[in-house]
PDB file of C-alpha atoms in Angstrom:
ATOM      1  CA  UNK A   1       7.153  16.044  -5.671  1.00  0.00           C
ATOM      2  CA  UNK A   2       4.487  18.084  -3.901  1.00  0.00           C
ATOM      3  CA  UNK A   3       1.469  17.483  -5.970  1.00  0.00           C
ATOM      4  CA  UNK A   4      -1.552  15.024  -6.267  1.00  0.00           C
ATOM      5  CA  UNK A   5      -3.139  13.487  -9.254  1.00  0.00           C
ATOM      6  CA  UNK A   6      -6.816  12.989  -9.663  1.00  0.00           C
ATOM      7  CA  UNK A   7      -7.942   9.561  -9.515  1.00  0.00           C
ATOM      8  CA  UNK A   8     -10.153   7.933 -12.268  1.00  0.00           C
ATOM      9  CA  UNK A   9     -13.282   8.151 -10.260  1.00  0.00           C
ATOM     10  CA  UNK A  10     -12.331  11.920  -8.484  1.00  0.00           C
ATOM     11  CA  UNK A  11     -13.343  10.487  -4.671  1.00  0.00           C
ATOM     12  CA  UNK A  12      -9.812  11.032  -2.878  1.00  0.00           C
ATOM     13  CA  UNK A  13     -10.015  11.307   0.767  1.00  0.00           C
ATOM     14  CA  UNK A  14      -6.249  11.739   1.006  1.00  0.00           C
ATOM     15  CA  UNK A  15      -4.469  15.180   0.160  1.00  0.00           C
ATOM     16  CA  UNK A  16      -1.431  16.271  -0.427  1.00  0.00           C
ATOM     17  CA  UNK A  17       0.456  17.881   3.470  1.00  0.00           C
ATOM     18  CA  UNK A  18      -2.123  15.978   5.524  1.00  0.00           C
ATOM     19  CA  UNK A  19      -0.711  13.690   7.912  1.00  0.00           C
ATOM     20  CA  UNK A  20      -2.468  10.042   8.220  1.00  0.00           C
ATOM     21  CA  UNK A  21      -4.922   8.907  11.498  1.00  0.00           C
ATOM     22  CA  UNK A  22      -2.482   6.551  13.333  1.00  0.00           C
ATOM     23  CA  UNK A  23      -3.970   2.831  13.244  1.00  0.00           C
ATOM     24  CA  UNK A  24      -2.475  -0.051  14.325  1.00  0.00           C
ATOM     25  CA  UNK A  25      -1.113  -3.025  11.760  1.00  0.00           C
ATOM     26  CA  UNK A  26      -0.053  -6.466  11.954  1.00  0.00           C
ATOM     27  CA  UNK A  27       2.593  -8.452  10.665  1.00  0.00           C
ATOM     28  CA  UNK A  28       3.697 -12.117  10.812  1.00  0.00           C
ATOM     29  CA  UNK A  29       7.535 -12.102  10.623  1.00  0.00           C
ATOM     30  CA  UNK A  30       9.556 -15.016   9.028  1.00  0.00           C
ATOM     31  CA  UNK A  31      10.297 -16.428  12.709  1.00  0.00           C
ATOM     32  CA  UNK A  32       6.606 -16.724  13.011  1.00  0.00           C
ATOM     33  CA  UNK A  33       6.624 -13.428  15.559  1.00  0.00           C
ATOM     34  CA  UNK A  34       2.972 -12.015  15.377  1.00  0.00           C
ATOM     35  CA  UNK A  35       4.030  -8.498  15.746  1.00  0.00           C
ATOM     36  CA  UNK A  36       2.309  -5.162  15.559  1.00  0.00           C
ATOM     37  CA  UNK A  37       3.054  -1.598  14.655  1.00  0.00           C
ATOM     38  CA  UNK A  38       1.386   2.015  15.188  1.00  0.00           C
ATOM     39  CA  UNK A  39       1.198   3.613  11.620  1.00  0.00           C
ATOM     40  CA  UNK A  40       3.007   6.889  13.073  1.00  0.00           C
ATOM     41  CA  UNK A  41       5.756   4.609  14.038  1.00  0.00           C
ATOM     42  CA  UNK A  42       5.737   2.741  10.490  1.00  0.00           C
ATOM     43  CA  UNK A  43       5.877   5.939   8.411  1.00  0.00           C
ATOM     44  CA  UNK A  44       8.293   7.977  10.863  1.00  0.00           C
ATOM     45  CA  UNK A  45      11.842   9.611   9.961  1.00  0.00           C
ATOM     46  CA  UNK A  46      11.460   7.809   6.022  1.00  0.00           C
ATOM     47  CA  UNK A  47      10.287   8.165   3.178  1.00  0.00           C
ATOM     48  CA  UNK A  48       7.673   5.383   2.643  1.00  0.00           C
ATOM     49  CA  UNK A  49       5.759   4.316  -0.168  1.00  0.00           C
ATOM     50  CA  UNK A  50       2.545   2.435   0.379  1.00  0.00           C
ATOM     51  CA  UNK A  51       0.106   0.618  -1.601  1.00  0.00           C
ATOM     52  CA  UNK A  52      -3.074  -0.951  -1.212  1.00  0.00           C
ATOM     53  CA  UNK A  53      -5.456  -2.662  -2.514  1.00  0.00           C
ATOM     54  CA  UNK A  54      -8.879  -5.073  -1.465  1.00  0.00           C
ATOM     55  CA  UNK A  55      -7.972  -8.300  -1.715  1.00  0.00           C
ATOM     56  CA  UNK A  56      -4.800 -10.478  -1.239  1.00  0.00           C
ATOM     57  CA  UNK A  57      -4.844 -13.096  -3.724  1.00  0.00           C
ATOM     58  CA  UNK A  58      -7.453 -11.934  -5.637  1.00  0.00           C
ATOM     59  CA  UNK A  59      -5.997 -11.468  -9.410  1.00  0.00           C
ATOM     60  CA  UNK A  60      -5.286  -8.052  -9.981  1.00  0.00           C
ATOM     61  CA  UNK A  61      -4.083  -7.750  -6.450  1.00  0.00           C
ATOM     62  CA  UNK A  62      -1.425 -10.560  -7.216  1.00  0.00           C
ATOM     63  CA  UNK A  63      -0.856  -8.953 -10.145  1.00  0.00           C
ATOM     64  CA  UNK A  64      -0.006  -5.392  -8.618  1.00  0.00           C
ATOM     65  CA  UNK A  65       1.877  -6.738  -5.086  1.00  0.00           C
ATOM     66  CA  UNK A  66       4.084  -8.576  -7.540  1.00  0.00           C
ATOM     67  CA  UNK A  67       4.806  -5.702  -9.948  1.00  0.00           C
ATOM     68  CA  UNK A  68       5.733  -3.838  -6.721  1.00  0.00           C
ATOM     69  CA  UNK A  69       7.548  -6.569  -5.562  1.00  0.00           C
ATOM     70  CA  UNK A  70       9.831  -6.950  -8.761  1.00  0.00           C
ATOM     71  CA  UNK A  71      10.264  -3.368  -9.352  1.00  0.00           C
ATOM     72  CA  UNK A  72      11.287  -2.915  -5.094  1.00  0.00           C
ATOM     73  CA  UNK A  73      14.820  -2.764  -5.601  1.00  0.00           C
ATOM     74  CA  UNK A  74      14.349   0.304  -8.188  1.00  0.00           C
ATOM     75  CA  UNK A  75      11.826   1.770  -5.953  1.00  0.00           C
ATOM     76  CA  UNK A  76      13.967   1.587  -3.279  1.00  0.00           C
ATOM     77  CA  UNK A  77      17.131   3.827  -4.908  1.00  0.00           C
ATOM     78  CA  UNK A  78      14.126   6.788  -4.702  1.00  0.00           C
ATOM     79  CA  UNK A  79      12.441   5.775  -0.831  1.00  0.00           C
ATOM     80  CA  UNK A  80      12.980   4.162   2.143  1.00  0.00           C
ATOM     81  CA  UNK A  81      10.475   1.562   1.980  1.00  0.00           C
ATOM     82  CA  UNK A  82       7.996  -0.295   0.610  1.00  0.00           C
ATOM     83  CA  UNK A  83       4.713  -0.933   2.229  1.00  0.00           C
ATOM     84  CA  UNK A  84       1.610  -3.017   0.895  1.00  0.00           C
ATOM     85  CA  UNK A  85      -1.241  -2.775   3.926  1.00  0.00           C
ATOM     86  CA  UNK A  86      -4.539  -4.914   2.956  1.00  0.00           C
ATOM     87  CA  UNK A  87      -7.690  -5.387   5.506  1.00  0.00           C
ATOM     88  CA  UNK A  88      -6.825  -8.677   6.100  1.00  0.00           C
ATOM     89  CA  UNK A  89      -5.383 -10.536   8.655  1.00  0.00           C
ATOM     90  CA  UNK A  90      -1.972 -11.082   9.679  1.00  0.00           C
ATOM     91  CA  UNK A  91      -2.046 -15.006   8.694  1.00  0.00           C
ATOM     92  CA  UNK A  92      -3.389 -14.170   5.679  1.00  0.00           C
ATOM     93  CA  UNK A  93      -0.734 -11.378   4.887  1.00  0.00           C
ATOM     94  CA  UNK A  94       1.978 -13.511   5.708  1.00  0.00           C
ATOM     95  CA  UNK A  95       0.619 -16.174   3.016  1.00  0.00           C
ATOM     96  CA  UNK A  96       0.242 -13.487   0.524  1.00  0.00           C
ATOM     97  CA  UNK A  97       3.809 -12.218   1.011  1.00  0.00           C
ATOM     98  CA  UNK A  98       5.199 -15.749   0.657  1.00  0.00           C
ATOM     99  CA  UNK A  99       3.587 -16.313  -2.698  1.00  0.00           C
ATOM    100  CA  UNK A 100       4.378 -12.226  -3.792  1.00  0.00           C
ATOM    101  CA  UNK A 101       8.157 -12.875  -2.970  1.00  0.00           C
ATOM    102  CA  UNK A 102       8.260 -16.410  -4.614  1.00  0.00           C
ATOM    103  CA  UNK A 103       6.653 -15.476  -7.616  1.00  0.00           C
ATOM    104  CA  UNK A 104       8.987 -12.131  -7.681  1.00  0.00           C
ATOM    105  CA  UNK A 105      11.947 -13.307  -6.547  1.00  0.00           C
ATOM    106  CA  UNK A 106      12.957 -10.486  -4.137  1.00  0.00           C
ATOM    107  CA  UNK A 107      11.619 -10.017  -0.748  1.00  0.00           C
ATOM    108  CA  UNK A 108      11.950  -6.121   0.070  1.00  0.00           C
ATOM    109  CA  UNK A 109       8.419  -5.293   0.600  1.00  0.00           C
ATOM    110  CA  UNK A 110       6.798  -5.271   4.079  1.00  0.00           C
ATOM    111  CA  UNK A 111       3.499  -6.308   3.799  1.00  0.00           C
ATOM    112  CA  UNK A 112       1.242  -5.437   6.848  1.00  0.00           C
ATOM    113  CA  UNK A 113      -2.468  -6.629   8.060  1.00  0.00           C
ATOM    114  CA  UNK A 114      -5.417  -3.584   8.538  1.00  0.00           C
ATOM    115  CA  UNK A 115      -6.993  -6.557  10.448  1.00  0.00           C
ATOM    116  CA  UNK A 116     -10.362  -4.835  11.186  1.00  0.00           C
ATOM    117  CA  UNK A 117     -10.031  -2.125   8.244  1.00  0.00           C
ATOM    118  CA  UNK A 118      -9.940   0.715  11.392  1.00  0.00           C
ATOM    119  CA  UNK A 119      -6.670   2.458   9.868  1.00  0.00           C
ATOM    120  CA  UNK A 120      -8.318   2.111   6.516  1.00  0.00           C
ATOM    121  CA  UNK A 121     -11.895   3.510   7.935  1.00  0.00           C
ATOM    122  CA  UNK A 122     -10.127   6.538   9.785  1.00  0.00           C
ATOM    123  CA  UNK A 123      -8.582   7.644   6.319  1.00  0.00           C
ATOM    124  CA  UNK A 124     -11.677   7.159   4.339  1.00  0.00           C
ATOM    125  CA  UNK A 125      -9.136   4.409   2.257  1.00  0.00           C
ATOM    126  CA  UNK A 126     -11.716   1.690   2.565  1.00  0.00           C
ATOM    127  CA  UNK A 127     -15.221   0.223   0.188  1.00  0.00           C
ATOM    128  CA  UNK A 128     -17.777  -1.333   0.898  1.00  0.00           C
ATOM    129  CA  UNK A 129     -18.008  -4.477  -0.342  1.00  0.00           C
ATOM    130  CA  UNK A 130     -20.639  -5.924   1.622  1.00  0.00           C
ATOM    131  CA  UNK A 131     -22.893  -6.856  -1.442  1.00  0.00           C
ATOM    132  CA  UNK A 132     -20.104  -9.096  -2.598  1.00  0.00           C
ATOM    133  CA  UNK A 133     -19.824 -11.198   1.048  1.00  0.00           C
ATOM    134  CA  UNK A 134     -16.241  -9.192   1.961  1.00  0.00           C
ATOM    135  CA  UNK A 135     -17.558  -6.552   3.798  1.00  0.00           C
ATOM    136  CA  UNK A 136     -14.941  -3.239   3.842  1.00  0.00           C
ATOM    137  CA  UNK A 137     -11.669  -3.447   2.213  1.00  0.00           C
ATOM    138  CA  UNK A 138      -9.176  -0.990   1.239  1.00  0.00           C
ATOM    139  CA  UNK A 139      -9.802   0.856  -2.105  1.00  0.00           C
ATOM    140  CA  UNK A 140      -6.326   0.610  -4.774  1.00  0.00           C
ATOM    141  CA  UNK A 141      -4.460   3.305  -3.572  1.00  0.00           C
ATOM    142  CA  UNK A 142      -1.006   4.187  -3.510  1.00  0.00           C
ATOM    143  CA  UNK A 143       0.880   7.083  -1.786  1.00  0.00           C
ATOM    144  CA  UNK A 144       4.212   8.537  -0.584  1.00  0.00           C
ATOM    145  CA  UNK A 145       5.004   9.925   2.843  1.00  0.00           C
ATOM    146  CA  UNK A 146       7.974  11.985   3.862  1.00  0.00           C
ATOM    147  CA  UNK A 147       7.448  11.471   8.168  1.00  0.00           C
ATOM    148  CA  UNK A 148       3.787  10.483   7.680  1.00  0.00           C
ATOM    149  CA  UNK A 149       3.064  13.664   5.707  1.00  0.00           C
ATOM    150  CA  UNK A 150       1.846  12.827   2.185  1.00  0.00           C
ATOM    151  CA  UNK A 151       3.401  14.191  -0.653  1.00  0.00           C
ATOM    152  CA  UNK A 152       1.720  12.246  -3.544  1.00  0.00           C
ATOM    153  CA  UNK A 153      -1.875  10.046  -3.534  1.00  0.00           C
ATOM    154  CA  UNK A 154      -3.324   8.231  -6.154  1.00  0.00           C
ATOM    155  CA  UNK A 155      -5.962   6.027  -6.439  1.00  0.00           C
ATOM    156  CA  UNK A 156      -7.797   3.777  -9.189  1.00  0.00           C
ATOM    157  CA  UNK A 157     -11.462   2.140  -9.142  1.00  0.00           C
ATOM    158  CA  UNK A 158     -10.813  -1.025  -7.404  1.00  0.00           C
ATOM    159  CA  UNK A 159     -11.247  -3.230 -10.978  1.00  0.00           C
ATOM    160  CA  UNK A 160      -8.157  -1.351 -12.035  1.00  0.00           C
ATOM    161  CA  UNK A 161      -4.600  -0.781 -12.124  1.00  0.00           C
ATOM    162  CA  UNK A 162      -3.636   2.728 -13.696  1.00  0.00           C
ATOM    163  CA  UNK A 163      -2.383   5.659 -11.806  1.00  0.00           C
ATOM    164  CA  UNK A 164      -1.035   3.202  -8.673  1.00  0.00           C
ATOM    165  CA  UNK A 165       0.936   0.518 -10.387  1.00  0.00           C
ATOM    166  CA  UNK A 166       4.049   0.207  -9.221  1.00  0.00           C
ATOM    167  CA  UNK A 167       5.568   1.091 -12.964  1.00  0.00           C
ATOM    168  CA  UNK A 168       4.086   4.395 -12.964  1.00  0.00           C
ATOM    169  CA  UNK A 169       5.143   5.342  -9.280  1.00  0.00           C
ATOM    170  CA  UNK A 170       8.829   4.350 -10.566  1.00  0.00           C
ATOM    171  CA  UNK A 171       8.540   6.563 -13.860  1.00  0.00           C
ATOM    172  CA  UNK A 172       6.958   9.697 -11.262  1.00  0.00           C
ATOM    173  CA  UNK A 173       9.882   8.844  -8.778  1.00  0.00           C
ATOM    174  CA  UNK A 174      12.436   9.326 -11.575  1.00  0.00           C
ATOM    175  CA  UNK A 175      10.482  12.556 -12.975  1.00  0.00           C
ATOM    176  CA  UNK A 176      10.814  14.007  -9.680  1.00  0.00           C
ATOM    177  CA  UNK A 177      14.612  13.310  -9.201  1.00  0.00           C
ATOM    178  CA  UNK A 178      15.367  15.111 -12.269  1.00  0.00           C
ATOM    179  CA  UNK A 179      13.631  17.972 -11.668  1.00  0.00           C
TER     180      UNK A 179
END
Protein backbone atom coordinates (compact mmCIF):
# COMPACT_ATOMS: atom_id res chain seq x y z
CA UNK A 1 0.00 0.00 0.00
CA UNK A 2 2.66 2.47 -1.11
CA UNK A 3 0.67 5.43 -2.13
CA UNK A 4 -0.82 8.72 -0.66
CA UNK A 5 -4.12 10.34 -1.20
CA UNK A 6 -4.64 14.02 -1.50
CA UNK A 7 -6.34 15.58 1.28
CA UNK A 8 -9.47 17.84 0.85
CA UNK A 9 -7.58 21.02 1.33
CA UNK A 10 -4.08 19.68 -0.73
CA UNK A 11 -1.62 21.06 2.38
CA UNK A 12 0.09 17.59 3.37
CA UNK A 13 3.31 17.94 5.07
CA UNK A 14 3.65 14.17 5.35
CA UNK A 15 4.75 11.92 2.27
CA UNK A 16 4.76 8.74 1.46
CA UNK A 17 8.86 6.87 2.47
CA UNK A 18 9.63 9.77 4.81
CA UNK A 19 10.37 8.79 8.19
CA UNK A 20 8.71 11.01 11.15
CA UNK A 21 10.92 13.76 13.53
CA UNK A 22 11.13 11.74 16.80
CA UNK A 23 9.09 13.69 19.65
CA UNK A 24 8.41 12.63 22.83
CA UNK A 25 4.61 11.53 24.11
CA UNK A 26 2.89 10.94 27.23
CA UNK A 27 0.66 8.50 28.55
CA UNK A 28 -1.22 7.89 31.83
CA UNK A 29 -1.47 4.08 32.23
CA UNK A 30 -4.44 2.37 34.08
CA UNK A 31 -2.12 2.00 37.33
CA UNK A 32 -1.93 5.71 37.24
CA UNK A 33 1.99 5.40 35.87
CA UNK A 34 2.70 8.83 34.10
CA UNK A 35 4.88 7.35 31.51
CA UNK A 36 6.56 8.61 28.40
CA UNK A 37 7.71 7.37 25.05
CA UNK A 38 10.15 8.59 22.10
CA UNK A 39 8.01 8.39 18.83
CA UNK A 40 10.95 6.25 17.13
CA UNK A 41 10.46 3.87 19.92
CA UNK A 42 6.47 3.94 19.56
CA UNK A 43 6.44 3.29 15.80
CA UNK A 44 9.54 0.76 15.75
CA UNK A 45 9.57 -3.01 14.39
CA UNK A 46 5.29 -2.61 13.72
CA UNK A 47 3.12 -1.64 11.74
CA UNK A 48 1.24 1.28 13.41
CA UNK A 49 -1.65 3.17 12.53
CA UNK A 50 -2.12 6.62 13.95
CA UNK A 51 -4.71 9.17 14.07
CA UNK A 52 -5.14 12.54 15.15
CA UNK A 53 -7.10 15.05 15.55
CA UNK A 54 -7.43 18.81 17.66
CA UNK A 55 -9.40 18.31 20.33
CA UNK A 56 -10.26 15.47 22.83
CA UNK A 57 -13.76 15.72 23.67
CA UNK A 58 -14.67 18.06 21.32
CA UNK A 59 -17.64 16.36 19.10
CA UNK A 60 -16.29 15.19 16.05
CA UNK A 61 -13.19 14.14 17.86
CA UNK A 62 -15.42 11.83 20.15
CA UNK A 63 -17.03 10.91 17.31
CA UNK A 64 -13.85 9.69 15.29
CA UNK A 65 -11.65 8.18 18.56
CA UNK A 66 -14.77 6.11 19.07
CA UNK A 67 -15.26 4.90 15.48
CA UNK A 68 -11.57 3.91 15.79
CA UNK A 69 -12.11 2.52 18.93
CA UNK A 70 -15.07 0.14 17.84
CA UNK A 71 -13.65 -0.78 14.60
CA UNK A 72 -9.84 -1.63 16.65
CA UNK A 73 -10.28 -5.17 16.73
CA UNK A 74 -10.79 -5.23 12.73
CA UNK A 75 -8.06 -2.81 12.36
CA UNK A 76 -5.96 -4.77 14.24
CA UNK A 77 -6.21 -8.27 11.93
CA UNK A 78 -4.36 -5.67 9.17
CA UNK A 79 -1.60 -3.67 11.87
CA UNK A 80 0.02 -3.84 14.88
CA UNK A 81 -1.45 -1.04 16.62
CA UNK A 82 -3.54 1.59 17.09
CA UNK A 83 -2.44 5.00 18.04
CA UNK A 84 -4.60 8.28 18.64
CA UNK A 85 -1.85 11.22 19.68
CA UNK A 86 -3.73 14.72 20.49
CA UNK A 87 -1.76 18.03 21.83
CA UNK A 88 -3.06 17.62 25.00
CA UNK A 89 -1.94 16.57 28.12
CA UNK A 90 -1.47 13.31 29.59
CA UNK A 91 -4.41 13.84 32.31
CA UNK A 92 -6.46 14.91 29.81
CA UNK A 93 -5.69 11.88 27.43
CA UNK A 94 -6.22 9.51 30.01
CA UNK A 95 -9.89 11.06 30.60
CA UNK A 96 -10.53 10.96 26.97
CA UNK A 97 -9.53 7.29 26.66
CA UNK A 98 -11.76 6.35 29.60
CA UNK A 99 -14.85 7.84 28.04
CA UNK A 100 -13.59 6.48 24.16
CA UNK A 101 -13.34 2.86 25.66
CA UNK A 102 -16.64 3.13 27.73
CA UNK A 103 -18.62 4.44 25.12
CA UNK A 104 -16.93 1.70 22.62
CA UNK A 105 -16.69 -1.02 24.61
CA UNK A 106 -13.16 -2.26 23.69
CA UNK A 107 -10.02 -0.82 24.94
CA UNK A 108 -7.24 -1.61 22.18
CA UNK A 109 -6.26 1.81 21.30
CA UNK A 110 -3.28 3.59 22.93
CA UNK A 111 -3.98 6.98 23.20
CA UNK A 112 -0.89 9.26 23.80
CA UNK A 113 -0.41 13.15 24.94
CA UNK A 114 1.71 15.70 22.26
CA UNK A 115 1.75 17.74 25.55
CA UNK A 116 3.39 20.90 24.06
CA UNK A 117 2.37 20.07 20.26
CA UNK A 118 6.55 19.78 19.60
CA UNK A 119 6.12 16.24 17.78
CA UNK A 120 3.15 17.74 16.04
CA UNK A 121 5.19 21.18 15.15
CA UNK A 122 8.34 19.13 13.87
CA UNK A 123 5.98 17.28 11.30
CA UNK A 124 4.13 20.31 10.21
CA UNK A 125 0.83 18.04 11.73
CA UNK A 126 -0.31 20.96 13.81
CA UNK A 127 -3.01 24.49 13.28
CA UNK A 128 -3.19 27.26 14.61
CA UNK A 129 -5.92 27.83 16.52
CA UNK A 130 -4.98 30.72 18.43
CA UNK A 131 -8.00 32.92 17.25
CA UNK A 132 -10.25 30.38 18.87
CA UNK A 133 -8.33 30.56 22.62
CA UNK A 134 -6.57 26.80 21.93
CA UNK A 135 -3.57 27.86 20.54
CA UNK A 136 -1.81 24.85 18.16
CA UNK A 137 -3.38 21.55 17.90
CA UNK A 138 -2.94 18.72 15.67
CA UNK A 139 -4.74 18.93 12.25
CA UNK A 140 -7.21 15.38 11.50
CA UNK A 141 -4.80 13.25 10.15
CA UNK A 142 -4.36 9.71 9.92
CA UNK A 143 -1.40 7.56 8.69
CA UNK A 144 0.31 4.14 8.58
CA UNK A 145 3.92 3.35 9.38
CA UNK A 146 5.81 0.20 8.61
CA UNK A 147 9.18 1.01 11.28
CA UNK A 148 8.33 4.74 11.35
CA UNK A 149 8.40 4.94 7.54
CA UNK A 150 5.02 6.07 6.18
CA UNK A 151 3.32 4.21 3.73
CA UNK A 152 -0.11 5.98 3.57
CA UNK A 153 -1.20 9.82 4.91
CA UNK A 154 -4.34 11.35 4.82
CA UNK A 155 -5.70 14.24 6.14
CA UNK A 156 -9.18 16.20 6.29
CA UNK A 157 -9.93 20.04 7.18
CA UNK A 158 -10.19 19.90 10.83
CA UNK A 159 -14.38 20.43 10.69
CA UNK A 160 -14.34 17.07 8.98
CA UNK A 161 -14.20 13.47 8.94
CA UNK A 162 -13.65 11.98 5.30
CA UNK A 163 -10.51 10.46 4.05
CA UNK A 164 -9.24 9.60 7.96
CA UNK A 165 -12.18 7.91 9.54
CA UNK A 166 -11.45 4.93 10.85
CA UNK A 167 -14.16 3.12 8.31
CA UNK A 168 -12.34 4.16 5.36
CA UNK A 169 -8.76 3.18 6.69
CA UNK A 170 -10.47 -0.41 7.33
CA UNK A 171 -12.04 -0.58 3.68
CA UNK A 172 -8.12 0.72 2.25
CA UNK A 173 -6.57 -1.94 4.69
CA UNK A 174 -8.73 -4.67 3.14
CA UNK A 175 -8.12 -3.23 -0.57
CA UNK A 176 -4.57 -3.57 0.04
CA UNK A 177 -4.64 -7.22 1.39
CA UNK A 178 -6.27 -8.35 -1.65
CA UNK A 179 -4.18 -6.97 -3.95
Amino acid sequence: MKQSIKSSHDTLSIKTGQILNPGTLFRIFENGAHNYADTTDLFADKISLVFMGPAPFSRLDTQQATEYEQLSTELLKYVDVVYGIYCQDAFVMREFEMRIQEKAGSKNIQFWADGDGTFCQKNKLFHDFTNTGLGYRSGRWCFLLDKGEVLYVACDDFKEIDITGASTILELLKESSET
